[in-house]
Coordinates of C-alpha atoms and ligand atoms in Angstrom, one line a residue:
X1 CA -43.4 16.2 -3.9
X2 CA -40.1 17.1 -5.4
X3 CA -39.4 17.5 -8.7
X4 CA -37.4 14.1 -9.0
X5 CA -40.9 12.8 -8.0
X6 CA -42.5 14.6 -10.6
X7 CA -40.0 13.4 -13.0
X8 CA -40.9 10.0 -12.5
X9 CA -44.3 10.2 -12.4
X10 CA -44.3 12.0 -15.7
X11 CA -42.0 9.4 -17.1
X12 CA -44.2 6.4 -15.8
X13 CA -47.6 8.1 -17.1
X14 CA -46.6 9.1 -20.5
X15 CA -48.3 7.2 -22.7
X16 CA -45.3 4.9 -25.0
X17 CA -46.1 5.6 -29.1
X18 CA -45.7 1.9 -29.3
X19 CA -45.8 -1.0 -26.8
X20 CA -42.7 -4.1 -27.4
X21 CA -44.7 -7.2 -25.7
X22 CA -46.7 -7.1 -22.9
X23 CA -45.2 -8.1 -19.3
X24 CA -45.3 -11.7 -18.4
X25 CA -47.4 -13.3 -16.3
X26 CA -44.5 -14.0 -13.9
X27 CA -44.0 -9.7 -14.1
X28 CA -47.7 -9.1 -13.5
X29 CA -47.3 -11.5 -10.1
X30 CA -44.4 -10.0 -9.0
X31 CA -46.5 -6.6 -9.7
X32 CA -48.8 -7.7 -7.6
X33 CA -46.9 -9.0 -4.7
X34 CA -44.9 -5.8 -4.5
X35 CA -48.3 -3.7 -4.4
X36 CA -49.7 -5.4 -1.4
X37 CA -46.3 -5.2 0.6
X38 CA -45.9 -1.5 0.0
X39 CA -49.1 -0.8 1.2
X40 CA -49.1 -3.2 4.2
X41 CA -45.7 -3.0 5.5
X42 CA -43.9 -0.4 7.1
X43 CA -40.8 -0.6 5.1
X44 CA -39.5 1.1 2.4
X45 CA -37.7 -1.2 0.3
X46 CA -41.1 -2.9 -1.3
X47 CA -41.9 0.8 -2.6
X48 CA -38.6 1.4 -4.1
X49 CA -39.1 -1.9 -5.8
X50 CA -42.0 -0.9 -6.9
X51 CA -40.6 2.1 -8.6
X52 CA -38.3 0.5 -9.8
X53 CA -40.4 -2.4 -11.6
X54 CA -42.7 0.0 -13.3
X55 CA -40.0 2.0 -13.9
X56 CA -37.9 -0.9 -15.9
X57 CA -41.5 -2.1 -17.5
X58 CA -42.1 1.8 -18.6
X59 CA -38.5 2.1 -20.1
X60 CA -38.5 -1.9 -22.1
X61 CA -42.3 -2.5 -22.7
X62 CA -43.5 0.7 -23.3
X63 CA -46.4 -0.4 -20.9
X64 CA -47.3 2.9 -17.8
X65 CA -48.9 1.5 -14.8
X66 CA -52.4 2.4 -16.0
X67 CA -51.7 0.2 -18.9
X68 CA -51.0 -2.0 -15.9
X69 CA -54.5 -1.4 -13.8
X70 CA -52.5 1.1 -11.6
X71 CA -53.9 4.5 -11.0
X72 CA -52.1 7.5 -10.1
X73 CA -53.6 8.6 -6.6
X74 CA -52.7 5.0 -5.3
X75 CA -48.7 5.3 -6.4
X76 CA -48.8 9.2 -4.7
X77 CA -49.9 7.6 -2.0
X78 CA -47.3 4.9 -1.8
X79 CA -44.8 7.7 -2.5
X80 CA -46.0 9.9 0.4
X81 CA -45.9 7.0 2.9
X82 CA -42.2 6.3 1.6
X83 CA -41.5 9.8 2.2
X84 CA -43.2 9.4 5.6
X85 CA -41.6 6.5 6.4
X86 CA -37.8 7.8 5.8
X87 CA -35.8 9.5 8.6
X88 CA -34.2 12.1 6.1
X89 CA -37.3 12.2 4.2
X90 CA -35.6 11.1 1.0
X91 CA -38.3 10.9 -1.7
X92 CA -39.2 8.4 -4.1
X93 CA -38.7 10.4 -7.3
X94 CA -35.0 11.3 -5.4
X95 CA -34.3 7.7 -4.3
X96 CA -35.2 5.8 -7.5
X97 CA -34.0 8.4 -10.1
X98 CA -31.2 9.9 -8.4
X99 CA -29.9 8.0 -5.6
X100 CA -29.7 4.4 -7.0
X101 CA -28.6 5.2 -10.3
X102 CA -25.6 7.1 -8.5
X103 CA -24.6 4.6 -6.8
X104 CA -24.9 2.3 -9.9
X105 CA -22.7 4.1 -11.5
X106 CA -20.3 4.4 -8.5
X107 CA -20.5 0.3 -8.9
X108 CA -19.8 0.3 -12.1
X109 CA -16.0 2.2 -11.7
X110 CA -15.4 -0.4 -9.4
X111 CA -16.4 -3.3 -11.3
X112 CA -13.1 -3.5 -12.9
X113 CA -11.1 -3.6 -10.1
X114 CA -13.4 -5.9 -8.1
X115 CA -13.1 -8.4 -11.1
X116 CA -9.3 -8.0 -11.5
X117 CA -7.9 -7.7 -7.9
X118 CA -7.6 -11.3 -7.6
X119 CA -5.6 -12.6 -10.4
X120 CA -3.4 -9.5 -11.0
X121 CA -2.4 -8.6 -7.5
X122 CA -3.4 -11.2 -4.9
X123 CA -2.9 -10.6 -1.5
X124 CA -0.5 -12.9 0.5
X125 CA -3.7 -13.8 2.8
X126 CA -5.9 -15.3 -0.6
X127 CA -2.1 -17.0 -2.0
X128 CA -1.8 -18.5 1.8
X129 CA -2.3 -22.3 0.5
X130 CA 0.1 -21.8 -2.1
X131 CA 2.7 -19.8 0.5
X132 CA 2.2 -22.6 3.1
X133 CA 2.7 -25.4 0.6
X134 CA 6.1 -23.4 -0.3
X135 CA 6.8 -23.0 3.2
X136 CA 7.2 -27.0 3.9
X137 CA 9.0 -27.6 0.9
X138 CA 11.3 -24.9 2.0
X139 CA 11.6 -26.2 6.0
X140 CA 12.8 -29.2 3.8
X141 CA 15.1 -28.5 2.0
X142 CA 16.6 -26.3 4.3
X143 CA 16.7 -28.6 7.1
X144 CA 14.8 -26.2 9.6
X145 CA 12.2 -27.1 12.6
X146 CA 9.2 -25.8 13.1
X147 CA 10.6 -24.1 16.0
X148 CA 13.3 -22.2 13.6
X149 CA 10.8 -21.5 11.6
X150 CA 9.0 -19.6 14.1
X151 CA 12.0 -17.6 15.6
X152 CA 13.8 -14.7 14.7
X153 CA 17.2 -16.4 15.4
X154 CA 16.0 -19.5 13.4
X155 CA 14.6 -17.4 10.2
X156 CA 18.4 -15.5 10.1
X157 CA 20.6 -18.9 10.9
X158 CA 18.7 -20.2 7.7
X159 CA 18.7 -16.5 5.5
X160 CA 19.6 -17.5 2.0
X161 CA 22.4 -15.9 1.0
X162 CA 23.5 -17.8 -2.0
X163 CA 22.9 -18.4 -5.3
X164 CA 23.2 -22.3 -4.9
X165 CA 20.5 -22.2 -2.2
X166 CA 18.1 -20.4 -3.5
X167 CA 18.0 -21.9 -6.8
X168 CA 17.5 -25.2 -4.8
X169 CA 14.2 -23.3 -3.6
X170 CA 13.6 -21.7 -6.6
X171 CA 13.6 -22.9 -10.0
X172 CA 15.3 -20.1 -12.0
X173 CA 16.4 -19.4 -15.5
X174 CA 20.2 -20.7 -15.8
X175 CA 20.7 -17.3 -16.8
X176 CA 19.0 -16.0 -13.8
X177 CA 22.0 -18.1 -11.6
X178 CA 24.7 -17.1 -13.6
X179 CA 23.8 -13.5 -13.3
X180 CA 23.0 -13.5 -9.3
X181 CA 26.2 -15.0 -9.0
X182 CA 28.2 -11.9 -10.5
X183 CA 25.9 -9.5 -8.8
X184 CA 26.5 -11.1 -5.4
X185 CA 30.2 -10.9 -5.8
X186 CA 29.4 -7.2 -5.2
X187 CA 25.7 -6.8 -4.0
X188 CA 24.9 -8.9 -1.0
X189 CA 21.6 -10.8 -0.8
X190 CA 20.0 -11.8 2.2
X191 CA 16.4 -13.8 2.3
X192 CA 14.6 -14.8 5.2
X193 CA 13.3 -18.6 4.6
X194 CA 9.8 -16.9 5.4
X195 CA 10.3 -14.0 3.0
X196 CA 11.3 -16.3 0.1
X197 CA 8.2 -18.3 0.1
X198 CA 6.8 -15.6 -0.4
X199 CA 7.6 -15.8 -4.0
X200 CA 5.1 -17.6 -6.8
X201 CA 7.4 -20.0 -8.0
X202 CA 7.2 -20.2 -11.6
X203 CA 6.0 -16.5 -11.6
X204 CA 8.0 -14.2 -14.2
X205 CA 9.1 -11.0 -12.7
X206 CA 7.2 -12.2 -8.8
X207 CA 6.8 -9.1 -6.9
X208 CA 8.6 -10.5 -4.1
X209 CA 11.2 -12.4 -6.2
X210 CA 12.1 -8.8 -7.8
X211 CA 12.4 -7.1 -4.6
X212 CA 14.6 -9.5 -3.4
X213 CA 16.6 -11.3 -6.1
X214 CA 19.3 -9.0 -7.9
X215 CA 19.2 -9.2 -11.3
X216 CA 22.2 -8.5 -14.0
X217 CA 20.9 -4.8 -13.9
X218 CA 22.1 -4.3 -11.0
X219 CA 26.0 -4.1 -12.7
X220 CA 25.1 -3.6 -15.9
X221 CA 23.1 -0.2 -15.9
X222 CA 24.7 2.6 -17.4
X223 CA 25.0 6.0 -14.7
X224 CA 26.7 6.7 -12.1
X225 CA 25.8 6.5 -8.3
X226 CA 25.1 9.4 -6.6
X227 CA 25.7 8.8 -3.2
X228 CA 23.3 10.8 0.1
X229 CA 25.2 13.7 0.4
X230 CA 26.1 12.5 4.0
X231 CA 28.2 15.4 4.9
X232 CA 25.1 17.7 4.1
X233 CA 22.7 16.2 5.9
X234 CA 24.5 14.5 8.9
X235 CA 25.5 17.4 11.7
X236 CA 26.7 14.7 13.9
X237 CA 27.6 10.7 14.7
X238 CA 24.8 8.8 13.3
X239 CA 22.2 11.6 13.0
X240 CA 20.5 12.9 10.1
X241 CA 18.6 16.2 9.8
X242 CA 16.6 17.6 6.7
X243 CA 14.2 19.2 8.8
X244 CA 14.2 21.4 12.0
X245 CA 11.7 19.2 13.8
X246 CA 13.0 15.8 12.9
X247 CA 16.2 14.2 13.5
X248 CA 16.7 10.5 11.6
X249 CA 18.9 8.2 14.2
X250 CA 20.9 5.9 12.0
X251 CA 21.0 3.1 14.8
X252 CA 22.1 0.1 12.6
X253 CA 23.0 -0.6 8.9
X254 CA 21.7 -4.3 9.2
X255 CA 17.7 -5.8 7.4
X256 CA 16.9 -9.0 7.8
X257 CA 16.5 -9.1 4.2
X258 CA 18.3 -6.8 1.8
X259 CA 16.1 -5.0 -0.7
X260 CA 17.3 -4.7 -4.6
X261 CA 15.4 -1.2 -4.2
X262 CA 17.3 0.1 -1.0
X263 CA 18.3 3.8 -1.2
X264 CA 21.0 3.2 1.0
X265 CA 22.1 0.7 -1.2
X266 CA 25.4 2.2 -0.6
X267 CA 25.6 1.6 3.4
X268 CA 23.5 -0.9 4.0
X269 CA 24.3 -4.7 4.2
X270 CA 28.0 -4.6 3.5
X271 CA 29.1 -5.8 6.8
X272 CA 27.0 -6.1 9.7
X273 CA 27.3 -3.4 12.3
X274 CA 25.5 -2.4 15.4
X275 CA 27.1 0.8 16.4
X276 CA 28.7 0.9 20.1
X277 CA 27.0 2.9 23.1
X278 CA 29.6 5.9 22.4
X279 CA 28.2 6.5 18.9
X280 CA 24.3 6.3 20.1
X281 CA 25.5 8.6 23.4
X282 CA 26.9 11.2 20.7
X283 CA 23.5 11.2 19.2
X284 CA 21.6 11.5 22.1
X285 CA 24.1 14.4 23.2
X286 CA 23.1 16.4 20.1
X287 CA 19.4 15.8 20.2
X288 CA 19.4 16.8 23.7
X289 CA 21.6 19.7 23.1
X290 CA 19.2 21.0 20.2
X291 CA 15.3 22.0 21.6
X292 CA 14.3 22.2 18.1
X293 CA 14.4 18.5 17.6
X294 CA 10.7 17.7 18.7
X295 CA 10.2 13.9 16.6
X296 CA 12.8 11.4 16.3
X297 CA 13.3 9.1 13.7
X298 CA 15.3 5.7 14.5
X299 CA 15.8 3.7 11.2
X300 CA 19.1 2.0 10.1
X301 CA 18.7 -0.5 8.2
X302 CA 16.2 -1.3 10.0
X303 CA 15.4 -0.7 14.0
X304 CA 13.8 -3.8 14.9
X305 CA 17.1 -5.8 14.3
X306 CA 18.5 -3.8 17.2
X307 CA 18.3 -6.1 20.5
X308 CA 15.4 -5.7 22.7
X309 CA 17.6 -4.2 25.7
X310 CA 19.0 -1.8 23.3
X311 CA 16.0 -0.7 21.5
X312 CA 14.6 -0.4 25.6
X313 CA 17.6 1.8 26.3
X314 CA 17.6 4.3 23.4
X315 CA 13.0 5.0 23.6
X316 CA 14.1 5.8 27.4
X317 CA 16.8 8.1 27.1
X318 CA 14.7 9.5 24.0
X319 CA 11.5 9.6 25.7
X320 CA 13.6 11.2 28.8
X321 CA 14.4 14.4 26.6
X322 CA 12.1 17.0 27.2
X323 CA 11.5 18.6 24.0
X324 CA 11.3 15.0 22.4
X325 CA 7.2 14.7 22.2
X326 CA 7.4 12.0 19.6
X327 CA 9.2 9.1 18.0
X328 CA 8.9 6.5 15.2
X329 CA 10.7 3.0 14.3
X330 CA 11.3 2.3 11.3
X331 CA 11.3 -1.3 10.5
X332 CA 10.5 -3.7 7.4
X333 CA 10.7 -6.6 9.8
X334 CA 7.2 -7.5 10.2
X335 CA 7.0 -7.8 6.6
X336 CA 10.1 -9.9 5.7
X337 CA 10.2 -11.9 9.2
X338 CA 7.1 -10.9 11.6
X339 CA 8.9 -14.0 13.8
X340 CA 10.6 -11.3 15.2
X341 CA 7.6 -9.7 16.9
X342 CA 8.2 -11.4 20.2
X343 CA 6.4 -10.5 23.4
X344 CA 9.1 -8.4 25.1
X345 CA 9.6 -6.4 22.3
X346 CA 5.9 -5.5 22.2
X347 CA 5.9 -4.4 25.7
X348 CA 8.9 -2.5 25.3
X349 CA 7.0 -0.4 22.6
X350 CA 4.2 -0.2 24.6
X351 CA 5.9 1.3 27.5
X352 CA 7.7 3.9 25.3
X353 CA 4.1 4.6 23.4
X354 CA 2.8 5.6 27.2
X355 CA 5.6 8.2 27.5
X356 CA 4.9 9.8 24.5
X357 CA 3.5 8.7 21.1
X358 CA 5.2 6.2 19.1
X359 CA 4.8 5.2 15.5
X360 CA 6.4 2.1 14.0
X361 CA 6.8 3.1 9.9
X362 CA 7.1 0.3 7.9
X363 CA 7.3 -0.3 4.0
X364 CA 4.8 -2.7 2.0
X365 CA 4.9 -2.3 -1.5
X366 CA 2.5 -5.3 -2.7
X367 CA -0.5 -7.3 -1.1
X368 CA 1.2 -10.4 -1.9
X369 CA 3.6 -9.6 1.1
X370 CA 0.7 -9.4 3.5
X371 CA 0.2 -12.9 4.8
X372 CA -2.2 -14.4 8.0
X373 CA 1.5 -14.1 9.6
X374 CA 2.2 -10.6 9.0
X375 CA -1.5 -9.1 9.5
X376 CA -0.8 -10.5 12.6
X377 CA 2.6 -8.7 13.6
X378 CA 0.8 -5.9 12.6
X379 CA -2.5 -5.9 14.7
X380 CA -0.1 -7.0 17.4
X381 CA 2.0 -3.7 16.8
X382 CA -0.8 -1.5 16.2
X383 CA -2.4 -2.4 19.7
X384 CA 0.6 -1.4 21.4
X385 CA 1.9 2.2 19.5
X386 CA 0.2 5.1 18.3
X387 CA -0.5 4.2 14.6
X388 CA 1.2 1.8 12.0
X389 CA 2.3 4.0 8.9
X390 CA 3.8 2.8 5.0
X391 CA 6.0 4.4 3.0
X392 CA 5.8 2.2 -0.1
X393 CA 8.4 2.5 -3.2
X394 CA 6.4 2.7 -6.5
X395 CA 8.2 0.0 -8.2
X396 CA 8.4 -1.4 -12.1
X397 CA 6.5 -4.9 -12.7
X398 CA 6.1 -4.3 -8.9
X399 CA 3.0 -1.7 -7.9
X400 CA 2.7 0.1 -10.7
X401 CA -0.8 -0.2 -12.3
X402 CA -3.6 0.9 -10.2
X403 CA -5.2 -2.0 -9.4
X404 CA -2.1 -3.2 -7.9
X405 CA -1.7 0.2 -6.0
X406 CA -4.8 0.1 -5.0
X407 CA -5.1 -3.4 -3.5
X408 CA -1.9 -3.0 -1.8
X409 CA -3.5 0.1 0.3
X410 CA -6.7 -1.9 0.8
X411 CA -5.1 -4.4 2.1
X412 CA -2.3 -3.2 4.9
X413 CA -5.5 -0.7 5.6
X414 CA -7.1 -4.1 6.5
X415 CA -4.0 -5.0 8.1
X416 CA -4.0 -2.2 10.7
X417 CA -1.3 -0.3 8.6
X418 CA -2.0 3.6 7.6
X419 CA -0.8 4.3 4.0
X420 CA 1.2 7.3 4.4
X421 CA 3.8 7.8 1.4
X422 CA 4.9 6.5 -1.9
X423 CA 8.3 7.4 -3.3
X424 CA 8.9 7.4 -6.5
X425 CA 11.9 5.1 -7.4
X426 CA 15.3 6.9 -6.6
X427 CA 17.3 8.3 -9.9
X428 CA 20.2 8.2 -7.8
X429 CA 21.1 4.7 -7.8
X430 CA 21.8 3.5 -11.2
X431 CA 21.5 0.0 -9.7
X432 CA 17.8 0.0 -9.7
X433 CA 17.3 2.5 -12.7
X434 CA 15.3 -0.8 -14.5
X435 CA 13.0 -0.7 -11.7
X436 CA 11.8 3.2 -11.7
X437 CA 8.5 4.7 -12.9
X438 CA 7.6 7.7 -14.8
X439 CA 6.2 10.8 -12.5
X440 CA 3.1 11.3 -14.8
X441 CA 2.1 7.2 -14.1
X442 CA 2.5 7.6 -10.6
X443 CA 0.6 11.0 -10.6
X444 CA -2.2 8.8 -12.4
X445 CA -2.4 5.9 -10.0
X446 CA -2.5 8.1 -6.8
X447 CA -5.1 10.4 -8.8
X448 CA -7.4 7.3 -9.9
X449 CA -7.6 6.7 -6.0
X450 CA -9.7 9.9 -5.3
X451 CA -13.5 8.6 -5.2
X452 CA -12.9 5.3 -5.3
X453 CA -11.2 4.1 -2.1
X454 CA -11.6 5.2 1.6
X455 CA -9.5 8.5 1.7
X456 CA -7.5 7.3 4.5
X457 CA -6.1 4.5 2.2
X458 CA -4.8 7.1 0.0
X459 CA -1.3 7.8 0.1
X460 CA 0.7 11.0 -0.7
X461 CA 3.3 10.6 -3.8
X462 CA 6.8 11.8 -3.1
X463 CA 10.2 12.3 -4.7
X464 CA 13.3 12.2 -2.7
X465 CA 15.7 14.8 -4.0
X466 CA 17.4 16.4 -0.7
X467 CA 14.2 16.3 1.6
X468 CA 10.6 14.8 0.4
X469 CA 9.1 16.8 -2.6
X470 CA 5.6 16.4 -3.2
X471 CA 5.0 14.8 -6.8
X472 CA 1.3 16.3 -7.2
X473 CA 0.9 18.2 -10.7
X474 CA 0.6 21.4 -8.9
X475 CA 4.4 21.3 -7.5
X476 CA 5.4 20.2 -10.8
X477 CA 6.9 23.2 -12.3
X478 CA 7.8 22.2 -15.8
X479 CA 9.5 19.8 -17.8
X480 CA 12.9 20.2 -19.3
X481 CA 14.4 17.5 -21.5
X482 CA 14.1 14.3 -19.8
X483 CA 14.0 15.7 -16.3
X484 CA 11.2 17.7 -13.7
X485 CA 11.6 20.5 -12.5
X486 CA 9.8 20.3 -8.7
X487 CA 9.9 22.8 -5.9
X488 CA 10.9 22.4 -2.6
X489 CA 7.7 23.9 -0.4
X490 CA 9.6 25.0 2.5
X491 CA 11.6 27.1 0.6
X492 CA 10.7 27.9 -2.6
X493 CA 14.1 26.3 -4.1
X494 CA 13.4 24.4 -7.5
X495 CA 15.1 21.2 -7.7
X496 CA 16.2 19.3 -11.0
X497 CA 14.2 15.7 -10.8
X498 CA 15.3 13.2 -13.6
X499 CA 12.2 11.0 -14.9
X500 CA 12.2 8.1 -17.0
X501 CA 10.7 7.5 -20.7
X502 CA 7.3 6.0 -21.0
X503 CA 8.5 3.4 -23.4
X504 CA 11.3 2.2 -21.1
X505 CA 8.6 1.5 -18.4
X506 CA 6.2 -0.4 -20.7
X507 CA 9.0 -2.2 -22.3
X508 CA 8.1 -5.9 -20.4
X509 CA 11.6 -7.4 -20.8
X510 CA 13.2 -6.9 -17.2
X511 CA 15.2 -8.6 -14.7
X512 CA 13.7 -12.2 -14.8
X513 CA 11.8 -12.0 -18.3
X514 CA 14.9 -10.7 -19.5
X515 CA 16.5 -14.3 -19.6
X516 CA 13.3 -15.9 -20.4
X517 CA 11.4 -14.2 -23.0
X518 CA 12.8 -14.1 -26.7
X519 CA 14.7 -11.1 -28.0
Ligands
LIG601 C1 12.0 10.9 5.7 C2 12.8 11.6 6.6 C3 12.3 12.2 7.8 C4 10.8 12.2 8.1 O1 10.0 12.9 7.2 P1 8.4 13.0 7.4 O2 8.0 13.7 6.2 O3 8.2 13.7 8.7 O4 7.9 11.6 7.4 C5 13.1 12.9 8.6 N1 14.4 12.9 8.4 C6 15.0 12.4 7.3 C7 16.5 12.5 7.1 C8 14.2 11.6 6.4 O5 14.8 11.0 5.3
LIG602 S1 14.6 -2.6 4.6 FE1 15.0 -0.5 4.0 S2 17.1 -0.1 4.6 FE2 16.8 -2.3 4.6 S3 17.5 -3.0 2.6 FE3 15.3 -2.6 2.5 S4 15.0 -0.5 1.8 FE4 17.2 -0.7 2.5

């Protein structure tokens, strides 16, 4: 016997200084029963209940299983047959004192989450009735088929792109209008049909909505934009390079949807543009002309709204350069319009994926935008490349508590999609300065996931300050008024990394809530 064993014997024997009511008579039966199955069946779940029992009876009654009519000799022996019984030869003592009280307090961290998951960050799979409802009134109102429903072509013919529309599919603030309507005289917005429903209707600050909708912040914002740096990065047409290994192609500037978040903010959306043959042949030449170059990146905008024939043609003459051993996609495609994951396209990344490993990266930043429709895409995707990966943006009112972080990685890792970064909100861009979170919360929600979630659901926090900075507290140098100091690991340079006050993030009264709630 171990000593956990001899713990609980000692703690079942010792006599109580004063008994609280005797057990009832439904206790004493159960007692019973549980006795007899220990000893007859080769199992050892009746002995741990025994355990257990006398255990719980010890602890509230004050009654030991003598008290009880149990002697000792016949519980050692149950104990040595559990013993017996287990392949690992777990004991009793180790089992009921240790093991299950462990794991009960494992439960108990969880508890909180399990019980709040569903109302504070449903997934678009559990909001599908609502989403399909919202769908049809949509189709409606829009005029569309079913069949342009379900096609790419269909989902962009119908992309809301003005304020009129979507307020006919969404019932907004009048404020809300009037503002959209001065941002879009210089921010464009783009919504698939699918992606706008979606968005909760009625739902202050949606997830979705926020992502999607500008909001007066977008002009009003105080700072000024600092552009990418495109001459620093960019050594040739269309290519950028942080990093010896990897080159990012630029192959288009067009999304099917335009995100109020987007980075490239600056390039992307302005006018519609897929590059000519020359400009991708100039980026080819320099890949192939540079040995070092060993994973390529083709983004935009996003790659999947490059034509199948095109998107066949560059993976060839990529997968045709020797020292290329690997390439990625990046696309938000099968999140905003998965229509667009036709059969030809899959087979065309399958085919490059048997050349050498592709990767298609994509960016979810909320459960609510995983859908039947879009788990689909992705198990789809995932059966034809080499893994599915998400770089998520932690965003304000978005994904930025943990229990939203942590169902959103729960569910795309249920949804065949490897959780691989989250960026911390760009301080470049005054337009979405409403929308950015402070370092230490990030820090806190990527930390709370350690122990608590399958480890390969846990994503790596990142700033983006002239390459990708890891935001953990050890490559935090120090703080200097209102910005970080962080240090770039490849070489050692320390970088100045603005954060943003606590009480700006808690302040509630944002973008949509803004025009609703009083002042
Ligand atoms: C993000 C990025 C990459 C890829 O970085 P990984 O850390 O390998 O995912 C490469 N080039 C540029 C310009 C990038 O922005
Ligand atoms: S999908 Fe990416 S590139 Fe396109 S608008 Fe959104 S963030 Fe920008």
């Amino acid at each position: 016997m171990d000593e956990f064993t001899r713990d609980l014997f000692r703690e079942l024997f010792t006599p109580a200084g004063e008994k609280a009511g005797a057990p009832g008579q439904e206790e004493v039966q159960a007692i019973k029963d549980l006795l007899k199955a220990a000893g007859e069946q080769d199992l050892t779940q009746p002995i741990v209940d025994l355990f257990a029992m006398l255990r719980r009876i010890r602890r509230e009654k004050g009654y030991t299983p003598a008290d009880l009519g149990i002697e000792e000799p016949d519980l050692m022996a149950l104990a040595e047959k559990h013993q017996e019984l287990d392949e690992h030869r777990v004991t009793i003592g180790g089992r009921v004192l240790r093991a299950l009280s462990i794991v009960q307090e494992a439960n108990e961290r969880a508890m909180d989450y399990m019980r709040r998951h569903p109302r504070e960050a449903p997934s678009g799979v559990e909001l599908w009735n609502s989403i399909r409802e919202h769908q049809e009134r949509i189709k409606k109102v829009l005029g569309m088929q079913q069949e342009d429903w379900d096609s790419f072509a269909g989902q962009l013919r119908y992309a809301i792109e003005s304020v009129a529309t979507l307020s006919s599919l969404l019932d907004l603030p009048e404020k809300a209008v009037a503002d959209i309507q001065r941002v879009t005289g210089q921010y464009r917005m783009r919504l698939t049909p699918y992606y706008t429903s979606l968005i909760m209707p009625g739902v202050l600050n949606d997830p979705v909505l926020l992502q999607s909708v500008p909001t007066g912040e977008m002009v009003d914002n105080v700072g000024e934009e600092i552009p990418p740096v495109a001459a620093d990065h960019s050594p040739a047409r269309l290519i950028d390079q942080f990093y010896p290994r990897v080159a990012t192609i630029k192959a288009t500037n067009m999304c099917a949807m335009y995100c109020t978040h987007c980075l490239r903010i600056a390039h992307i959306g302005k006018k519609d543009r897929i590059y000519s043959k020359n400009a991708y042949r100039e980026a080819l030449d320099y890949i192939r002309n540079n040995p070092g170059i060993r994973d390529v990146l083709v983004t935009g905008g996003d790659a999947f709204v490059l034509p199948n024939d095109l998107l066949r043609w560059l993976l060839e003459e990529l997968d045709g350069i020797e020292h290329v051993r690997l390439k990625r996609l990046g696309s938000r495609i099968p999140v905003t319009t998965p229509q667009r994951m036709d059969s030809e396209l899959l087979d065309i990344l399958e085919q490059s994926n048997d050349r050498k490993p592709l990767r298609v990266v994509t960016q979810i930043n909320t459960a609510q935008e995983i859908t039947p429709i879009s788990r689909e895409a992705f198990k789809q995707i995932s059966r034809r490349v080499s893994a599915v990966l998400n770089q998520a943006v932690l965003l304000r009112g978005i994904n930025d508590t943990p229990v939203k972080m942590w169902k959103l990685c729960e569910t795309i890792q249920e949804s065949h999609v490897r959780p691989y970064y989250v960026f911390n909100c760009s301080y470049r861009n005054p337009q979405f300065a409403h929308l950015r979170v402070p370092v230490t919360v990030g820090q806190d929600i990527i930390e709370s996931m350690y122990g608590n979630i399958s480890g390969d659901a846990i994503p790596r926090y990142i700033a983006t300050a002239g390459g990708k900075i890891p935001l953990h507290r050890s490559n935090v140098q120090r703080r200097e008024n209102g910005h970080l100091v962080l240090k770039k690991p490849w070489s050692g340079e320390e970088v100045k990394y603005p954060d943003v006050a606590e009480e700006d993030h808690a302040d509630q009264r944002f973008a949509f809530a803004k025009y609703t709630m009083p002042e």
